[in-house]
Tab-separated table of C-alpha atoms in Angstrom:
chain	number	residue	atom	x	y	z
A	1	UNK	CA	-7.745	6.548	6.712
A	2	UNK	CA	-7.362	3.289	8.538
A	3	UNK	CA	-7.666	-0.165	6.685
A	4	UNK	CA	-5.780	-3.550	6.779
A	5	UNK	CA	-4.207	-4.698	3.965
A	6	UNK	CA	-0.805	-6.286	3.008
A	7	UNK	CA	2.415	-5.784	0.931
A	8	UNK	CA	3.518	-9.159	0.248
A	9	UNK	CA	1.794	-12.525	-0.266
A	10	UNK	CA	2.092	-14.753	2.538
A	11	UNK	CA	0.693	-16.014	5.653
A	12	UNK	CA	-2.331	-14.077	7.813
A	13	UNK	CA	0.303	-12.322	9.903
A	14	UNK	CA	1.288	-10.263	6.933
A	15	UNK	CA	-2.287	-8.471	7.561
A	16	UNK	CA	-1.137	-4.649	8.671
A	17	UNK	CA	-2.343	-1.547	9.453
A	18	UNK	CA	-2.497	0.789	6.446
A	19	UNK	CA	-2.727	4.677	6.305
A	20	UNK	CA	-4.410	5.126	2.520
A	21	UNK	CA	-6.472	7.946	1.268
A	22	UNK	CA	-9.761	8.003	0.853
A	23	UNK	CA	-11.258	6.979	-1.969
A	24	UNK	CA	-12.914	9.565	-4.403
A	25	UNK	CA	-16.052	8.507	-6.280
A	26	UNK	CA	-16.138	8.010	-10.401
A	27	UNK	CA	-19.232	8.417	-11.922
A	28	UNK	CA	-21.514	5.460	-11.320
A	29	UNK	CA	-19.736	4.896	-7.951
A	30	UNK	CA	-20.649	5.699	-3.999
A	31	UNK	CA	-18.151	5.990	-0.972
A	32	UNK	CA	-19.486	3.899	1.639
A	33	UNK	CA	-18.633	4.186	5.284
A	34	UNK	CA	-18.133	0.923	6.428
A	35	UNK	CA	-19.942	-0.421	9.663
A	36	UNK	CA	-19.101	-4.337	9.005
A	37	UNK	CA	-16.954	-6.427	5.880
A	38	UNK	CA	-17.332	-10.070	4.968
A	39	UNK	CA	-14.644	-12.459	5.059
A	40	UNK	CA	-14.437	-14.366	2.376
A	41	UNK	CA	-11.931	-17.421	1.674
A	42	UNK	CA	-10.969	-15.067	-2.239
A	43	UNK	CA	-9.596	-12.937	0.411
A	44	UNK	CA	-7.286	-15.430	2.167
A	45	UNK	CA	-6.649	-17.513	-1.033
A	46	UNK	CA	-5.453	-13.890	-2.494
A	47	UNK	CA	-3.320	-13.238	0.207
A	48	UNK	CA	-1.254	-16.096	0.753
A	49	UNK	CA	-0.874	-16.124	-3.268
A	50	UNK	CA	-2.677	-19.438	-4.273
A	51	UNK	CA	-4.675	-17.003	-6.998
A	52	UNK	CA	-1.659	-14.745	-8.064
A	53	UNK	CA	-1.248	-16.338	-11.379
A	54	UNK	CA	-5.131	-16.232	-12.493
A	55	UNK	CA	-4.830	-12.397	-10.316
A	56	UNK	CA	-2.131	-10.351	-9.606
A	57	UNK	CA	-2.225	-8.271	-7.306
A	58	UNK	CA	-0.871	-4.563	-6.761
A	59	UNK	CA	0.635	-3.793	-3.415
A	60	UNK	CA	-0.108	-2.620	-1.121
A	61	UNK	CA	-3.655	-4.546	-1.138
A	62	UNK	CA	-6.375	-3.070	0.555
A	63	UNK	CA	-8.659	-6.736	0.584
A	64	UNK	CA	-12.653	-7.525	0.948
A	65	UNK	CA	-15.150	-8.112	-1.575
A	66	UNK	CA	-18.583	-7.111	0.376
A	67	UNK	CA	-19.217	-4.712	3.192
A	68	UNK	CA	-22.403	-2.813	4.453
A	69	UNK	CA	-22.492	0.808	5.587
A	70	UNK	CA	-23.389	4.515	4.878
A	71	UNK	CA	-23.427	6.382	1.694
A	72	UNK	CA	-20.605	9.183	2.764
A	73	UNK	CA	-20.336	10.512	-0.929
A	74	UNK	CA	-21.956	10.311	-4.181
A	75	UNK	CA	-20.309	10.305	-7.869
A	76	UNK	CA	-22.125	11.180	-11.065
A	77	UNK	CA	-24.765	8.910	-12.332
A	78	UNK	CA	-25.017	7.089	-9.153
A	79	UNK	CA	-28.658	6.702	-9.451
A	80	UNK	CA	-31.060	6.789	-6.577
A	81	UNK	CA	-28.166	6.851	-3.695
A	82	UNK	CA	-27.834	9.972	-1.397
A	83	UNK	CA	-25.857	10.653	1.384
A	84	UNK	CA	-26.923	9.018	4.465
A	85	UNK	CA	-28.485	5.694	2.815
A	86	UNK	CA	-27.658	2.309	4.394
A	87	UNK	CA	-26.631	-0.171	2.123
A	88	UNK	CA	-24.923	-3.295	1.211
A	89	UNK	CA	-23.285	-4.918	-1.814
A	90	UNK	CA	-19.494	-5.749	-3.046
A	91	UNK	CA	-17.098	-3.499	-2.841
A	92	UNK	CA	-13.842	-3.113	-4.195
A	93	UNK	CA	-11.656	-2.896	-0.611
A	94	UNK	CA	-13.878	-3.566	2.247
A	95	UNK	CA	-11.207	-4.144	4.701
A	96	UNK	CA	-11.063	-0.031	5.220
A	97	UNK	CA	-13.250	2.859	7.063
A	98	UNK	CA	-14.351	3.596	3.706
A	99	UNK	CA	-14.499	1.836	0.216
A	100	UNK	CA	-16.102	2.495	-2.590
A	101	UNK	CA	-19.009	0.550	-4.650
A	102	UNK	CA	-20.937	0.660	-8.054
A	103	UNK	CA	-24.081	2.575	-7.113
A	104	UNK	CA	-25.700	-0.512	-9.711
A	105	UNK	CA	-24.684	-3.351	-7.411
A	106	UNK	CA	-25.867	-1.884	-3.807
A	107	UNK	CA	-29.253	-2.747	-2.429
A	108	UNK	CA	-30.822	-0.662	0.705
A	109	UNK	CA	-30.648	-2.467	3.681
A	110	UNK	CA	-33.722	-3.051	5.321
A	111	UNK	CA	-34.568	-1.496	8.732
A	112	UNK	CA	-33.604	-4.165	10.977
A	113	UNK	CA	-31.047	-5.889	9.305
A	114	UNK	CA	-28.296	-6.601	11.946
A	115	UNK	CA	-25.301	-4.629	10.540
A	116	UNK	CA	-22.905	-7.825	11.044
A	117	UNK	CA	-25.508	-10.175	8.527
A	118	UNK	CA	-25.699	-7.263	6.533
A	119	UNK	CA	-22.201	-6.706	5.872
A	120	UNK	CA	-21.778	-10.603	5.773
A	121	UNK	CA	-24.574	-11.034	3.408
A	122	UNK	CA	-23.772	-10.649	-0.092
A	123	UNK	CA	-21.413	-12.875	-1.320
A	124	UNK	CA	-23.105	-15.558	0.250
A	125	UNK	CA	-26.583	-14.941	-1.675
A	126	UNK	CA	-25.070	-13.997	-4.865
A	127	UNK	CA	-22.635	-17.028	-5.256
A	128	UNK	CA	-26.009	-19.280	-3.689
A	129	UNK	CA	-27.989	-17.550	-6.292
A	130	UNK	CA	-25.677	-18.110	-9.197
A	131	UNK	CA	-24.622	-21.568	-8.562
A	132	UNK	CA	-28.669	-22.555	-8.451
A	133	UNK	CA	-29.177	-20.966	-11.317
A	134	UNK	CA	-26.514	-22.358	-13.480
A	135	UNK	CA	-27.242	-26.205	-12.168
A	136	UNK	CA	-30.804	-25.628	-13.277
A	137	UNK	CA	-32.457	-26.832	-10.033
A	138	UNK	CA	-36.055	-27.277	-10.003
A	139	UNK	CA	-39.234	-27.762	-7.698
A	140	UNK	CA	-39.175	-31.644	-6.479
A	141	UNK	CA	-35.507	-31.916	-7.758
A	142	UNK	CA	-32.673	-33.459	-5.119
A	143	UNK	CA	-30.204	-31.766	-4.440
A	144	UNK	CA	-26.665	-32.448	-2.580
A	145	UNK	CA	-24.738	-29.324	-1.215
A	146	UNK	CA	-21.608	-29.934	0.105
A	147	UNK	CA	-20.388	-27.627	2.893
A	148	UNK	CA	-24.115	-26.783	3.929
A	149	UNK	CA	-23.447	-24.991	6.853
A	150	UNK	CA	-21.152	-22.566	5.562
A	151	UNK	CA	-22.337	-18.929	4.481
A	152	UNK	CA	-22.782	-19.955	0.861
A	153	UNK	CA	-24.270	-23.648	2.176
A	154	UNK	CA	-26.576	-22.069	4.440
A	155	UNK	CA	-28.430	-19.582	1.856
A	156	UNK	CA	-27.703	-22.183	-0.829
A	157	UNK	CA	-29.960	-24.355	1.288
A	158	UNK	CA	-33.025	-21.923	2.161
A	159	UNK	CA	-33.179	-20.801	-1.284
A	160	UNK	CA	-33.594	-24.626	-2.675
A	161	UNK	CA	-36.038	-25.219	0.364
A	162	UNK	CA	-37.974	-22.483	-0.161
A	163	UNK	CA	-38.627	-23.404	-3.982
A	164	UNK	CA	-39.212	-26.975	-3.540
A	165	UNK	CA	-36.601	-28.369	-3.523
A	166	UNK	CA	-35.514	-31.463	-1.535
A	167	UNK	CA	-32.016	-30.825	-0.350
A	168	UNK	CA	-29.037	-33.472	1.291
A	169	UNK	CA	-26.508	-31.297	3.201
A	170	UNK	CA	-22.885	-32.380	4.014
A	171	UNK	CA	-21.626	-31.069	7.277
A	172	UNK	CA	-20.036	-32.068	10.534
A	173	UNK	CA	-21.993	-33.536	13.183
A	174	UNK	CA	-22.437	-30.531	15.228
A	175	UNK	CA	-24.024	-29.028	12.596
A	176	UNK	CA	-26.823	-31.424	11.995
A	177	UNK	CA	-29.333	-29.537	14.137
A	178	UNK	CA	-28.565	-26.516	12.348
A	179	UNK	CA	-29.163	-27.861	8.813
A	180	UNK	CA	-32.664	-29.929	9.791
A	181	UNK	CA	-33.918	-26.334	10.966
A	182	UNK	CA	-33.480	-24.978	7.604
A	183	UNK	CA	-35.166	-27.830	5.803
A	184	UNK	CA	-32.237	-29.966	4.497
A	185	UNK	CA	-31.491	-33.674	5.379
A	186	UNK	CA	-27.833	-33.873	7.143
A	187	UNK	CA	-25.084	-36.261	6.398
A	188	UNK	CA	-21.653	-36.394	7.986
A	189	UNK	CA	-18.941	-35.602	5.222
A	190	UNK	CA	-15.904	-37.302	5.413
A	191	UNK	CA	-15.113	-41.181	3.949
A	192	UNK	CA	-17.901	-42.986	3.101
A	193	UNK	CA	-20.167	-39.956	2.519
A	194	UNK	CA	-21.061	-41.341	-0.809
A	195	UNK	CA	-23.076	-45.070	0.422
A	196	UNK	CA	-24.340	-42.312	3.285
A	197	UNK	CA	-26.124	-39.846	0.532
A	198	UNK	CA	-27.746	-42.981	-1.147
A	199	UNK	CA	-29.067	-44.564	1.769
A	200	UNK	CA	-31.441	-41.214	1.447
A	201	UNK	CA	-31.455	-40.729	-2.038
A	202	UNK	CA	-30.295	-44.033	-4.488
A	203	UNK	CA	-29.913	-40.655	-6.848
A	204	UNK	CA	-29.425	-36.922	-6.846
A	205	UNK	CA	-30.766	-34.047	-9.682
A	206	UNK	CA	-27.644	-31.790	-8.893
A	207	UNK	CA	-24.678	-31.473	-6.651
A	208	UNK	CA	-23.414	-28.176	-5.658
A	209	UNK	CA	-19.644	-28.531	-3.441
A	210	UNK	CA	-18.990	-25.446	-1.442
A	211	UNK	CA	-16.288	-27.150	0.503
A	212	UNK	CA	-13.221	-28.556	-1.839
A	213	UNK	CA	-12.628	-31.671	0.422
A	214	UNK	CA	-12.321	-34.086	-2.640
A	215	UNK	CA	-15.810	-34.834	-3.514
A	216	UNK	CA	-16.193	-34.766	-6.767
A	217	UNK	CA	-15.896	-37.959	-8.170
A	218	UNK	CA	-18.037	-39.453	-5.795
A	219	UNK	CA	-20.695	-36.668	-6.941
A	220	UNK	CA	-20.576	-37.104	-10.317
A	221	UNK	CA	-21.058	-40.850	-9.897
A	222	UNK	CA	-24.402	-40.114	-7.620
A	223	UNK	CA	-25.156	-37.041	-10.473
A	224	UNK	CA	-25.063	-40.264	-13.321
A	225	UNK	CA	-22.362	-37.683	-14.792
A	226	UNK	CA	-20.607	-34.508	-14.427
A	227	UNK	CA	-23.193	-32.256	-16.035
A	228	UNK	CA	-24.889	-30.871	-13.282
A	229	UNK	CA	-22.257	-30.826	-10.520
A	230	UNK	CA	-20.931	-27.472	-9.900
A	231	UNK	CA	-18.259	-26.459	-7.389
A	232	UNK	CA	-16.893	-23.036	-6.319
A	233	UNK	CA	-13.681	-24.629	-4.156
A	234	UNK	CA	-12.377	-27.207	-6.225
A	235	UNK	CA	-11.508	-25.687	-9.814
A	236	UNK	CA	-8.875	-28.759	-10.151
A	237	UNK	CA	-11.043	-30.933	-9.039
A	238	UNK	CA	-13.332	-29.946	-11.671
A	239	UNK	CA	-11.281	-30.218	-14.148
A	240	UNK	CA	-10.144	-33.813	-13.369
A	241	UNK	CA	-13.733	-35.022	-13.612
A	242	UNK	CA	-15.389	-32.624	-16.307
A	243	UNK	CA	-17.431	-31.051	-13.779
A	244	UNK	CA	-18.420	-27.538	-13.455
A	245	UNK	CA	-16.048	-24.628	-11.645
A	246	UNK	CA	-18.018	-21.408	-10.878
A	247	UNK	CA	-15.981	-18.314	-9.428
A	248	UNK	CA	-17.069	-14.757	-8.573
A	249	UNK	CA	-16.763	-13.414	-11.753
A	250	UNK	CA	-19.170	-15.018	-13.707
A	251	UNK	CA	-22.263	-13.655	-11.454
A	252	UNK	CA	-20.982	-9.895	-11.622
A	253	UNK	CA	-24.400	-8.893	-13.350
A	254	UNK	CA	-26.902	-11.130	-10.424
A	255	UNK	CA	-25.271	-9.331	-7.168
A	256	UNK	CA	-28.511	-7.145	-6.889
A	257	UNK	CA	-30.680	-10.572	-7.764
A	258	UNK	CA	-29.222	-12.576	-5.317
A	259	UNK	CA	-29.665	-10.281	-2.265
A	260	UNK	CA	-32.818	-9.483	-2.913
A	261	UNK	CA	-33.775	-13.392	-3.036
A	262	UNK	CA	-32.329	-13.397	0.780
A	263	UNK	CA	-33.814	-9.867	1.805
A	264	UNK	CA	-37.069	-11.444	0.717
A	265	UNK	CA	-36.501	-14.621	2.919
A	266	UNK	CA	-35.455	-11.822	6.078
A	267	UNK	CA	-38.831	-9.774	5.071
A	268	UNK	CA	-40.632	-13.339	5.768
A	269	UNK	CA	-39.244	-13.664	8.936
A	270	UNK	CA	-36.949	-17.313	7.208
A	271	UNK	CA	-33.519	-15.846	6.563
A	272	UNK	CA	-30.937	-17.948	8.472
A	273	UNK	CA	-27.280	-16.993	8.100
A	274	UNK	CA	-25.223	-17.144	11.583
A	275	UNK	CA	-22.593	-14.840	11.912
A	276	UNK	CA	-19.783	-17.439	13.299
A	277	UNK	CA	-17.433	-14.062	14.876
A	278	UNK	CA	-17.422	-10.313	14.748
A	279	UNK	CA	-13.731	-9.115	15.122
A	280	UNK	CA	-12.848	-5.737	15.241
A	281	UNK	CA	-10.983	-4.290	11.546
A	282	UNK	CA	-7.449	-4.573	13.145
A	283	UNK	CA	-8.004	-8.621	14.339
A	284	UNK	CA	-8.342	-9.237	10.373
A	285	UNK	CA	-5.198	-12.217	10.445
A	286	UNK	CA	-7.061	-13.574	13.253
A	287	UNK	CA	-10.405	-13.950	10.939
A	288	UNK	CA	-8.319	-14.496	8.068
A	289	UNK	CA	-6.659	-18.219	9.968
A	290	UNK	CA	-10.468	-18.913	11.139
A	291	UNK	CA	-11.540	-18.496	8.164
A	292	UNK	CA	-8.753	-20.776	6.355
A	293	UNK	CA	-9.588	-23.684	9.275
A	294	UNK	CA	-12.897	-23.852	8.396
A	295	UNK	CA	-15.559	-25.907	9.765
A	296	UNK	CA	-17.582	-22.911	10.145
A	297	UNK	CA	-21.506	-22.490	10.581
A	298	UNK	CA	-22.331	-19.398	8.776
A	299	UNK	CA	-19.608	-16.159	7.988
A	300	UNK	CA	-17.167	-14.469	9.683
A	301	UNK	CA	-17.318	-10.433	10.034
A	302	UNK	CA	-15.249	-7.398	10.541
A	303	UNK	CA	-16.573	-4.463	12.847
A	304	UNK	CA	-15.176	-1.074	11.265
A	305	UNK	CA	-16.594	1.268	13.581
């Protein structure tokens, strides 16, 4: 079957067209035919080799961490899923026609559901979801989020809003519109972003920094400490300042938690997570440099059909 993968680490253009077999279910696992994949930056950080000594890689490297699509085939134990089910969840290699999942981690997609915010979806609300959860933030709290208009910004945002929470978001201004119509207060990042945040708020509860643009130290000075500021782009950074790094790994058992917190904001009619491009599956290197640019308002998807 068609997917895009690569053989080498390196640059986007090393993104090709692979012929690989398709995937056979183990027990506990579904095939999915893919209809749209997330891009994630894990996939472009993975590719040009900035992760190879924390994970190595086998090549060739069929990439992608999330996708939405059909049930096509069904191992044993794969609980309630039957051929012909729409779903979404992580997946081990979404960049393909097909790729397989663990039947534990899908959720059904609702009828409705755009397939492009499906298959865009659940990274985003898991890593929101996690990163919440481990700062401990609470109705009436204030709370900073770095890199607010980006996919895990945006549902990081609405999920804070929507308990209570008073939230200061960090984003260019031509994003500022977009971030007051979720509920959060915008600031321009950049130099001096620090004396901006505290002309709102002489103190924040929690910072979370989905960006990695060097914030940290000013964060855990308007935190009072590095306790409760958590990052999932700056694990360096983190370190430097005894502040919190966060990767994908650590929420492998809240992937079904997390989308279901942003199905039930899409079932209320409040779900807000732009898709920034759909590209077709062969234009991945082209979503892969977008994606590395940045400066993005919600995700970037892959059309597989």
């Amino acid at each position: 079957m068609f997917a895009m993968g690569f053989s080498a680490y390196g640059g986007p253009e090393v993104l090709r067209r692979l012929d690989v077999e398709v995937p056979a279910p183990a027990a506990g696992e579904v095939r999915v035919r893919v209809r749209c994949a997330g891009v994630n930056p894990m996939d472009w950080k993975l590719r040009s080799g900035q992760l190879a000594a924390f994970r190595p890689l086998s090549f060739p490297h069929v990439p992608g961490v999330e996708a939405a699509g059909v049930v096509e085939s069904v191992g044993a134990d794969a609980g309630p899923w039957r051929e012909g089910d729409e779903v979404l969840g992580p997946v081990a290699a979404g960049y393909a026609l097909q790729t397989l999942a663990r039947a534990d981690r899908l959720v059904a997609k609702p009828p409705g559901l755009p397939w492009e915010l499906a298959g865009g979806l659940p990274m985003a609300a898991e890593t929101a979801y996690r990163t919440l959860a481990a700062l401990g933030v609470a109705k009436d709290d204030t709370l900073l989020v770095h890199g607010a208009a980006g996919g895990v910004g945006s549902l990081a945002v609405q999920f804070a809003v929507s308990a209570g929470v008073r939230v200061i978001g960090t984003a260019s201004p031509g994003n500022h519109d977009y971030l007051r119509s979720l509920g959060a207060e915008p600031v321009a990042y950049g130099e001096g972003v620090g004396a901006r945040v505290r002309e709102l708020a002489p103190d924040v509860d929690a910072v979370l920094d989905a960006a990695g643009r060097g914030v940290l130290p000013e964060s855990v000075e308007l935190a009072g400490g590095p306790e409760r500021v958590l990052t999932i782009a700056d694990a360096a950074g983190a370190q430097a300042v005894g502040a919190r790094f966060s990767r994908q790994a650590d929420g492998e058992d809240q992937h079904v938690a997390g989308i279901e917190r942003a199905l039930a904001l899409y079932r209320d009619g409040r779900l807000h997570l732009p898709v920034w491009r759909a590209l077709p599956l062969a234009e991945a290197a082209d979503a892969h440099r977008a994606s590395e640019g940045g400066h993005l308002r919600g995700k970037i998807v892959l059309v597989a059909d």
